[in-house]
Structure formats: structure tokens, C-alpha cells
PDB file of C-alpha atoms in Angstrom:
ATOM      1  CA  MET A   1      -6.922  10.626  -7.234  1.00  0.00           C
ATOM      2  CA  SER A   2      -9.215  12.145  -4.658  1.00  0.00           C
ATOM      3  CA  GLU A   3      -8.164  13.842  -1.465  1.00  0.00           C
ATOM      4  CA  VAL A   4      -9.673  12.791   1.835  1.00  0.00           C
ATOM      5  CA  LYS A   5     -10.068  15.552   4.404  1.00  0.00           C
ATOM      6  CA  ILE A   6      -9.355  14.548   7.999  1.00  0.00           C
ATOM      7  CA  SER A   7      -9.282  16.737  11.100  1.00  0.00           C
ATOM      8  CA  ALA A   8      -6.337  16.112  13.392  1.00  0.00           C
ATOM      9  CA  GLU A   9      -5.207  17.416  16.756  1.00  0.00           C
ATOM     10  CA  THR A  10      -1.651  17.874  17.947  1.00  0.00           C
ATOM     11  CA  ARG A  11      -0.792  15.827  21.022  1.00  0.00           C
ATOM     12  CA  SER A  12       1.700  16.352  23.787  1.00  0.00           C
ATOM     13  CA  GLU A  13       1.251  13.070  25.687  1.00  0.00           C
ATOM     14  CA  PHE A  14       3.419  10.141  24.632  1.00  0.00           C
ATOM     15  CA  GLY A  15       4.028   6.550  25.697  1.00  0.00           C
ATOM     16  CA  LYS A  16       1.908   3.413  25.923  1.00  0.00           C
ATOM     17  CA  GLY A  17      -0.536   4.778  28.493  1.00  0.00           C
ATOM     18  CA  ALA A  18      -1.303   7.880  26.428  1.00  0.00           C
ATOM     19  CA  ALA A  19      -1.664   5.774  23.265  1.00  0.00           C
ATOM     20  CA  ARG A  20      -4.137   3.447  25.033  1.00  0.00           C
ATOM     21  CA  ARG A  21      -6.231   6.431  26.185  1.00  0.00           C
ATOM     22  CA  ILE A  22      -6.287   7.791  22.629  1.00  0.00           C
ATOM     23  CA  ARG A  23      -7.402   4.407  21.215  1.00  0.00           C
ATOM     24  CA  ARG A  24     -10.110   4.083  23.906  1.00  0.00           C
ATOM     25  CA  ASP A  25     -11.634   7.298  22.485  1.00  0.00           C
ATOM     26  CA  ASN A  26     -11.727   5.627  19.017  1.00  0.00           C
ATOM     27  CA  LYS A  27      -8.823   7.768  17.847  1.00  0.00           C
ATOM     28  CA  VAL A  28      -5.416   6.842  16.443  1.00  0.00           C
ATOM     29  CA  PRO A  29      -2.016   8.255  17.431  1.00  0.00           C
ATOM     30  CA  GLY A  30       0.136   9.284  14.498  1.00  0.00           C
ATOM     31  CA  VAL A  31       3.236  11.174  13.429  1.00  0.00           C
ATOM     32  CA  LEU A  32       3.578  13.580  10.500  1.00  0.00           C
ATOM     33  CA  TYR A  33       7.117  14.071   9.187  1.00  0.00           C
ATOM     34  CA  GLY A  34       9.023  15.066   6.074  1.00  0.00           C
ATOM     35  CA  HIS A  35      10.640  18.038   4.312  1.00  0.00           C
ATOM     36  CA  GLY A  36      13.192  18.390   7.093  1.00  0.00           C
ATOM     37  CA  SER A  37      10.590  19.580   9.589  1.00  0.00           C
ATOM     38  CA  ASP A  38      10.352  18.301  13.158  1.00  0.00           C
ATOM     39  CA  PRO A  39       7.979  15.335  13.537  1.00  0.00           C
ATOM     40  CA  LEU A  40       4.492  16.482  14.524  1.00  0.00           C
ATOM     41  CA  HIS A  41       2.614  14.114  16.867  1.00  0.00           C
ATOM     42  CA  LEU A  42      -1.080  13.911  16.046  1.00  0.00           C
ATOM     43  CA  THR A  43      -4.338  12.336  17.157  1.00  0.00           C
ATOM     44  CA  LEU A  44      -6.597  11.308  14.259  1.00  0.00           C
ATOM     45  CA  PRO A  45     -10.240  10.122  14.189  1.00  0.00           C
ATOM     46  CA  GLY A  46     -10.150   6.304  13.987  1.00  0.00           C
ATOM     47  CA  HIS A  47     -13.205   5.711  11.774  1.00  0.00           C
ATOM     48  CA  ASP A  48     -12.333   8.434   9.231  1.00  0.00           C
ATOM     49  CA  LEU A  49      -8.747   7.217   9.007  1.00  0.00           C
ATOM     50  CA  LEU A  50      -9.818   3.578   8.596  1.00  0.00           C
ATOM     51  CA  LEU A  51     -12.105   4.537   5.678  1.00  0.00           C
ATOM     52  CA  ALA A  52      -9.364   6.661   4.062  1.00  0.00           C
ATOM     53  CA  LEU A  53      -6.781   3.857   4.288  1.00  0.00           C
ATOM     54  CA  ARG A  54      -9.007   1.535   2.219  1.00  0.00           C
ATOM     55  CA  THR A  55      -7.620   3.383  -0.813  1.00  0.00           C
ATOM     56  CA  PRO A  56      -3.961   2.493  -1.479  1.00  0.00           C
ATOM     57  CA  ASN A  57      -1.636   5.540  -1.301  1.00  0.00           C
ATOM     58  CA  VAL A  58      -4.541   7.819  -0.356  1.00  0.00           C
ATOM     59  CA  LEU A  59      -3.797  11.552  -0.293  1.00  0.00           C
ATOM     60  CA  ILE A  60      -4.901  12.941   3.069  1.00  0.00           C
ATOM     61  CA  ALA A  61      -5.661  16.656   3.492  1.00  0.00           C
ATOM     62  CA  LEU A  62      -5.019  17.247   7.195  1.00  0.00           C
ATOM     63  CA  ASP A  63      -6.760  20.056   9.053  1.00  0.00           C
ATOM     64  CA  ILE A  64      -4.521  20.341  12.118  1.00  0.00           C
ATOM     65  CA  ASP A  65      -6.140  22.036  15.138  1.00  0.00           C
ATOM     66  CA  GLY A  66      -8.282  24.055  12.719  1.00  0.00           C
ATOM     67  CA  LYS A  67      -5.236  26.247  11.985  1.00  0.00           C
ATOM     68  CA  THR A  68      -2.896  24.422   9.583  1.00  0.00           C
ATOM     69  CA  ASN A  69      -3.632  22.482   6.409  1.00  0.00           C
ATOM     70  CA  GLU A  70      -1.108  19.907   5.191  1.00  0.00           C
ATOM     71  CA  LEU A  71      -1.080  17.158   2.560  1.00  0.00           C
ATOM     72  CA  ALA A  72       0.217  13.720   3.522  1.00  0.00           C
ATOM     73  CA  ILE A  73       0.348  10.119   2.343  1.00  0.00           C
ATOM     74  CA  PRO A  74       0.447   7.077   4.667  1.00  0.00           C
ATOM     75  CA  LYS A  75       3.971   5.721   5.023  1.00  0.00           C
ATOM     76  CA  ALA A  76       3.537   3.052   7.722  1.00  0.00           C
ATOM     77  CA  VAL A  77       0.365   1.702   9.305  1.00  0.00           C
ATOM     78  CA  GLN A  78       0.381  -0.500  12.416  1.00  0.00           C
ATOM     79  CA  ARG A  79      -2.693  -2.650  13.065  1.00  0.00           C
ATOM     80  CA  ASP A  80      -3.618  -4.956  15.905  1.00  0.00           C
ATOM     81  CA  ALA A  81      -2.605  -8.448  14.723  1.00  0.00           C
ATOM     82  CA  ILE A  82      -5.820 -10.095  15.940  1.00  0.00           C
ATOM     83  CA  LYS A  83      -8.595  -7.497  15.843  1.00  0.00           C
ATOM     84  CA  GLY A  84      -7.216  -5.472  12.919  1.00  0.00           C
ATOM     85  CA  PHE A  85      -7.900  -2.031  14.409  1.00  0.00           C
ATOM     86  CA  LEU A  86      -5.446   0.802  13.779  1.00  0.00           C
ATOM     87  CA  GLU A  87      -2.764   1.255  16.434  1.00  0.00           C
ATOM     88  CA  HIS A  88      -0.525   3.928  14.889  1.00  0.00           C
ATOM     89  CA  VAL A  89       0.081   5.658  11.571  1.00  0.00           C
ATOM     90  CA  ASP A  90       3.128   7.431  10.120  1.00  0.00           C
ATOM     91  CA  LEU A  91       2.240  10.122   7.597  1.00  0.00           C
ATOM     92  CA  LEU A  92       4.677  11.618   5.091  1.00  0.00           C
ATOM     93  CA  LEU A  93       4.294  15.331   4.397  1.00  0.00           C
ATOM     94  CA  VAL A  94       4.000  16.075   0.656  1.00  0.00           C
ATOM     95  CA  LYS A  95       3.589  19.208  -1.458  1.00  0.00           C
ATOM     96  CA  ARG A  96       1.563  19.706  -4.622  1.00  0.00           C
ATOM     97  CA  GLY A  97       3.726  19.027  -7.682  1.00  0.00           C
ATOM     98  CA  GLU A  98       6.261  17.019  -5.663  1.00  0.00           C
ATOM     99  CA  LYS A  99       7.234  13.545  -6.895  1.00  0.00           C
ATOM    100  CA  VAL A 100       6.980  10.661  -4.427  1.00  0.00           C
ATOM    101  CA  THR A 101       7.918   6.986  -4.676  1.00  0.00           C
ATOM    102  CA  VAL A 102       5.084   4.600  -3.803  1.00  0.00           C
ATOM    103  CA  GLU A 103       3.980   1.040  -4.556  1.00  0.00           C
ATOM    104  CA  ILE A 104       0.748   0.567  -6.504  1.00  0.00           C
ATOM    105  CA  PRO A 105      -1.236  -2.706  -6.704  1.00  0.00           C
ATOM    106  CA  VAL A 106      -0.983  -4.783  -9.909  1.00  0.00           C
ATOM    107  CA  HIS A 107      -4.209  -6.358 -11.221  1.00  0.00           C
ATOM    108  CA  ALA A 108      -4.221  -9.018 -13.960  1.00  0.00           C
ATOM    109  CA  GLU A 109      -7.109  -9.412 -16.395  1.00  0.00           C
ATOM    110  CA  GLY A 110      -7.852 -11.892 -19.186  1.00  0.00           C
ATOM    111  CA  GLU A 111      -7.587 -15.650 -19.645  1.00  0.00           C
ATOM    112  CA  LEU A 112      -4.305 -17.532 -19.968  1.00  0.00           C
ATOM    113  CA  ALA A 113      -3.809 -19.887 -22.911  1.00  0.00           C
ATOM    114  CA  ALA A 114      -5.559 -23.240 -22.446  1.00  0.00           C
ATOM    115  CA  GLY A 115      -3.758 -25.900 -20.432  1.00  0.00           C
ATOM    116  CA  GLY A 116      -4.462 -25.103 -16.804  1.00  0.00           C
ATOM    117  CA  ASN A 117      -1.345 -22.956 -16.393  1.00  0.00           C
ATOM    118  CA  LEU A 118      -0.912 -20.827 -13.287  1.00  0.00           C
ATOM    119  CA  LEU A 119      -0.294 -17.080 -13.056  1.00  0.00           C
ATOM    120  CA  GLU A 120       2.269 -16.079 -10.431  1.00  0.00           C
ATOM    121  CA  HIS A 121       2.426 -12.505  -9.112  1.00  0.00           C
ATOM    122  CA  VAL A 122       6.162 -12.017  -8.588  1.00  0.00           C
ATOM    123  CA  LEU A 123       5.443  -8.386  -7.591  1.00  0.00           C
ATOM    124  CA  ASN A 124       2.026  -7.730  -6.039  1.00  0.00           C
ATOM    125  CA  ALA A 125       2.790  -4.021  -6.039  1.00  0.00           C
ATOM    126  CA  LEU A 126       4.811  -2.031  -8.566  1.00  0.00           C
ATOM    127  CA  PRO A 127       7.202   0.665  -7.256  1.00  0.00           C
ATOM    128  CA  VAL A 128       6.584   3.894  -9.193  1.00  0.00           C
ATOM    129  CA  GLU A 129       7.342   7.589  -8.961  1.00  0.00           C
ATOM    130  CA  ALA A 130       4.394   9.947  -9.391  1.00  0.00           C
ATOM    131  CA  GLU A 131       3.266  13.417  -8.435  1.00  0.00           C
ATOM    132  CA  ALA A 132       1.896  13.361  -4.878  1.00  0.00           C
ATOM    133  CA  THR A 133      -1.534  14.603  -5.987  1.00  0.00           C
ATOM    134  CA  HIS A 134      -1.764  12.205  -8.965  1.00  0.00           C
ATOM    135  CA  ILE A 135      -0.787   8.794  -7.581  1.00  0.00           C
ATOM    136  CA  PRO A 136      -2.524   6.027  -9.578  1.00  0.00           C
ATOM    137  CA  GLU A 137      -4.642   3.698  -7.441  1.00  0.00           C
ATOM    138  CA  SER A 138      -3.475   0.610  -9.375  1.00  0.00           C
ATOM    139  CA  VAL A 139      -2.336  -0.706 -12.771  1.00  0.00           C
ATOM    140  CA  THR A 140      -4.071  -3.387 -14.815  1.00  0.00           C
ATOM    141  CA  VAL A 141      -2.132  -5.853 -16.968  1.00  0.00           C
ATOM    142  CA  SER A 142      -3.665  -8.055 -19.674  1.00  0.00           C
ATOM    143  CA  VAL A 143      -2.529 -11.689 -19.520  1.00  0.00           C
ATOM    144  CA  GLU A 144      -4.865 -12.742 -22.339  1.00  0.00           C
ATOM    145  CA  GLY A 145      -3.520 -15.811 -24.166  1.00  0.00           C
ATOM    146  CA  LEU A 146      -0.150 -15.944 -22.376  1.00  0.00           C
ATOM    147  CA  GLU A 147       1.491 -19.378 -22.530  1.00  0.00           C
ATOM    148  CA  ALA A 148       3.593 -21.242 -19.971  1.00  0.00           C
ATOM    149  CA  GLY A 149       7.002 -19.613 -19.537  1.00  0.00           C
ATOM    150  CA  ALA A 150       5.747 -16.147 -20.536  1.00  0.00           C
ATOM    151  CA  SER A 151       6.590 -13.194 -18.299  1.00  0.00           C
ATOM    152  CA  VAL A 152       5.361  -9.627 -17.966  1.00  0.00           C
ATOM    153  CA  LEU A 153       8.229  -7.253 -17.197  1.00  0.00           C
ATOM    154  CA  ALA A 154       7.945  -3.885 -15.480  1.00  0.00           C
ATOM    155  CA  LYS A 155       8.750  -2.099 -18.771  1.00  0.00           C
ATOM    156  CA  ASP A 156       5.791  -3.902 -20.463  1.00  0.00           C
ATOM    157  CA  ILE A 157       3.245  -2.244 -18.151  1.00  0.00           C
ATOM    158  CA  LYS A 158       1.535   0.858 -19.481  1.00  0.00           C
ATOM    159  CA  LEU A 159       1.687   3.507 -16.769  1.00  0.00           C
ATOM    160  CA  PRO A 160      -0.557   6.582 -16.524  1.00  0.00           C
ATOM    161  CA  ALA A 161       0.892   9.884 -17.789  1.00  0.00           C
ATOM    162  CA  GLY A 162       3.313  11.461 -15.320  1.00  0.00           C
ATOM    163  CA  THR A 163       4.124   8.134 -13.642  1.00  0.00           C
ATOM    164  CA  THR A 164       7.514   6.436 -14.077  1.00  0.00           C
ATOM    165  CA  LEU A 165       8.979   3.136 -12.883  1.00  0.00           C
ATOM    166  CA  ALA A 166      10.966   3.106  -9.637  1.00  0.00           C
ATOM    167  CA  VAL A 167      12.210  -0.437 -10.245  1.00  0.00           C
ATOM    168  CA  GLU A 168      14.493  -2.073 -12.843  1.00  0.00           C
ATOM    169  CA  GLU A 169      12.785  -2.194 -16.262  1.00  0.00           C
ATOM    170  CA  ASP A 170      13.587  -5.914 -16.589  1.00  0.00           C
ATOM    171  CA  ALA A 171      12.046  -6.815 -13.197  1.00  0.00           C
ATOM    172  CA  VAL A 172       9.531  -9.664 -13.599  1.00  0.00           C
ATOM    173  CA  VAL A 173       6.074  -8.625 -12.388  1.00  0.00           C
ATOM    174  CA  LEU A 174       3.968 -11.604 -13.546  1.00  0.00           C
ATOM    175  CA  GLN A 175       4.931 -15.008 -14.935  1.00  0.00           C
ATOM    176  CA  VAL A 176       3.014 -18.002 -16.229  1.00  0.00           C
ATOM    177  CA  LEU A 177       3.922 -21.353 -14.693  1.00  0.00           C
ATOM    178  CA  ALA A 178       3.271 -24.647 -16.485  1.00  0.00           C
ATOM    179  CA  ALA A 179       0.578 -26.739 -14.811  1.00  0.00           C
ATOM    180  CA  GLN A 180       2.569 -29.967 -15.432  1.00  0.00           C
ATOM    181  CA  ALA A 181       5.354 -28.795 -13.126  1.00  0.00           C
ATOM    182  CA  GLU A 182       2.904 -28.687 -10.212  1.00  0.00           C
ATOM    183  CA  GLU A 183       1.336 -32.042 -11.190  1.00  0.00           C
ATOM    184  CA  ALA A 184       4.792 -33.627 -11.451  1.00  0.00           C
ATOM    185  CA  ALA A 185       5.673 -32.330  -7.972  1.00  0.00           C
ATOM    186  CA  GLU A 186       2.419 -33.788  -6.597  1.00  0.00           C
ATOM    187  CA  GLY A 187       3.168 -37.112  -8.354  1.00  0.00           C
ATOM    188  CA  GLU A 188       6.630 -37.242  -6.764  1.00  0.00           C
ATOM    189  CA  ALA A 189       5.124 -36.546  -3.325  1.00  0.00           C
ATOM    190  CA  GLU A 190       2.582 -39.371  -3.805  1.00  0.00           C
ATOM    191  CA  GLY A 191       5.402 -41.690  -4.946  1.00  0.00           C
ATOM    192  CA  ASP A 192       7.408 -40.821  -1.806  1.00  0.00           C
ATOM    193  CA  GLU A 193       4.373 -41.597   0.382  1.00  0.00           C
ATOM    194  CA  ALA A 194       3.905 -44.990  -1.339  1.00  0.00           C
ATOM    195  CA  THR A 195       7.594 -45.803  -0.777  1.00  0.00           C
ATOM    196  CA  GLU A 196       7.305 -44.913   2.924  1.00  0.00           C
ATOM    197  CA  ALA A 197       4.213 -47.152   3.254  1.00  0.00           C
TER     198      ALA A 197
END
């Protein structure tokens, strides 16, 4: 996975007023923590950070005040509920070679067996442990020809080298639901409506 370089500045002002001033300058307040060190309060460029966060579990190479270089991954991102802009970010300090636990998106490919069955994502993201500098962006699972009642378990998913599961092996990730079950439920609802009428 690629590293994204971002320049950051340490900040000494805290509270809502300071955060609003930072956001007005198209910047984002953040905190860098981990490895037993004291939390470091930062100001990050809003546009650069927004672009970086489009990649799940992005590895960010922070240039702090032009003096210190640190590696971090996003741990918590707060966005404005209506406008979607970044309000705050928590970054976790990582070291090269260190293993971290993250969740990676699960993508399904292929056609289910005929019959109009539905594919349910029980887990949209798969918890895994990987080296901080080699976190996979996602995993792809083939559902080609799966019939109703079939499931894909965590242990069935082929993970990239150096990546291990951080969830029970028997955890259901994907399952195929029979189309008739949904049609039957709709039929019952229509029957209830007719009875009420």
C-alpha cells in the first residue's frame, strides 16, 4: 500500500473556538497517539487529508513542523453529519514492521446461482491483523454459482501474504438468502392489508 505524505503543525490552542478557527482556514484538528507517548495535538491540511482518507486504512507519513517524521493510520474520523466535511481525526502512531488490527472492505464478485437469490453482507469489513506498512486495501470473494443457504466464512477468504484473521474463523461474512423467503414475506404483508380492508 502507498504512503501519503502530509505536513502537519503542532497546536497549543484547544476547545470549540480554536477548532472552529482551524476549520475556517480549511484545516482539520487532530490527535496523534500510541506507543505510550503523550497525545500530540495537530493541525492538518483539510484537502490533503480528505483525499488521503478516500483510501481505507491509508498509511500517512506525517511531517510534523518540518522536524519530525512519523507514520500513522486513521483510527477515528469525525465528519459533519450534513455537509460531510472533516471535523476531527484521531491518528494512531505505527512503526515499520509493527502489526496492527484493522478492518478491510469485503467485495463480492461473480453471479449467484439462478433463482433470484439475494446476497447478504453479514460483515461489510473483515477484521485482520497486518503489518502497518502492508495493510491490504480490500479483499475480493467469489460468489460464483452459490445457491440459497450457502455461506462464506472468514476462514474461506484468501488473505494476502502476511495478513491474518482478527475474527473467529467460523464468522459468517457473506450468505445467500432464498428469494422465496422475501416473496413470502411480501405476500403475507399483502394478505394482512387485504384483511384490514
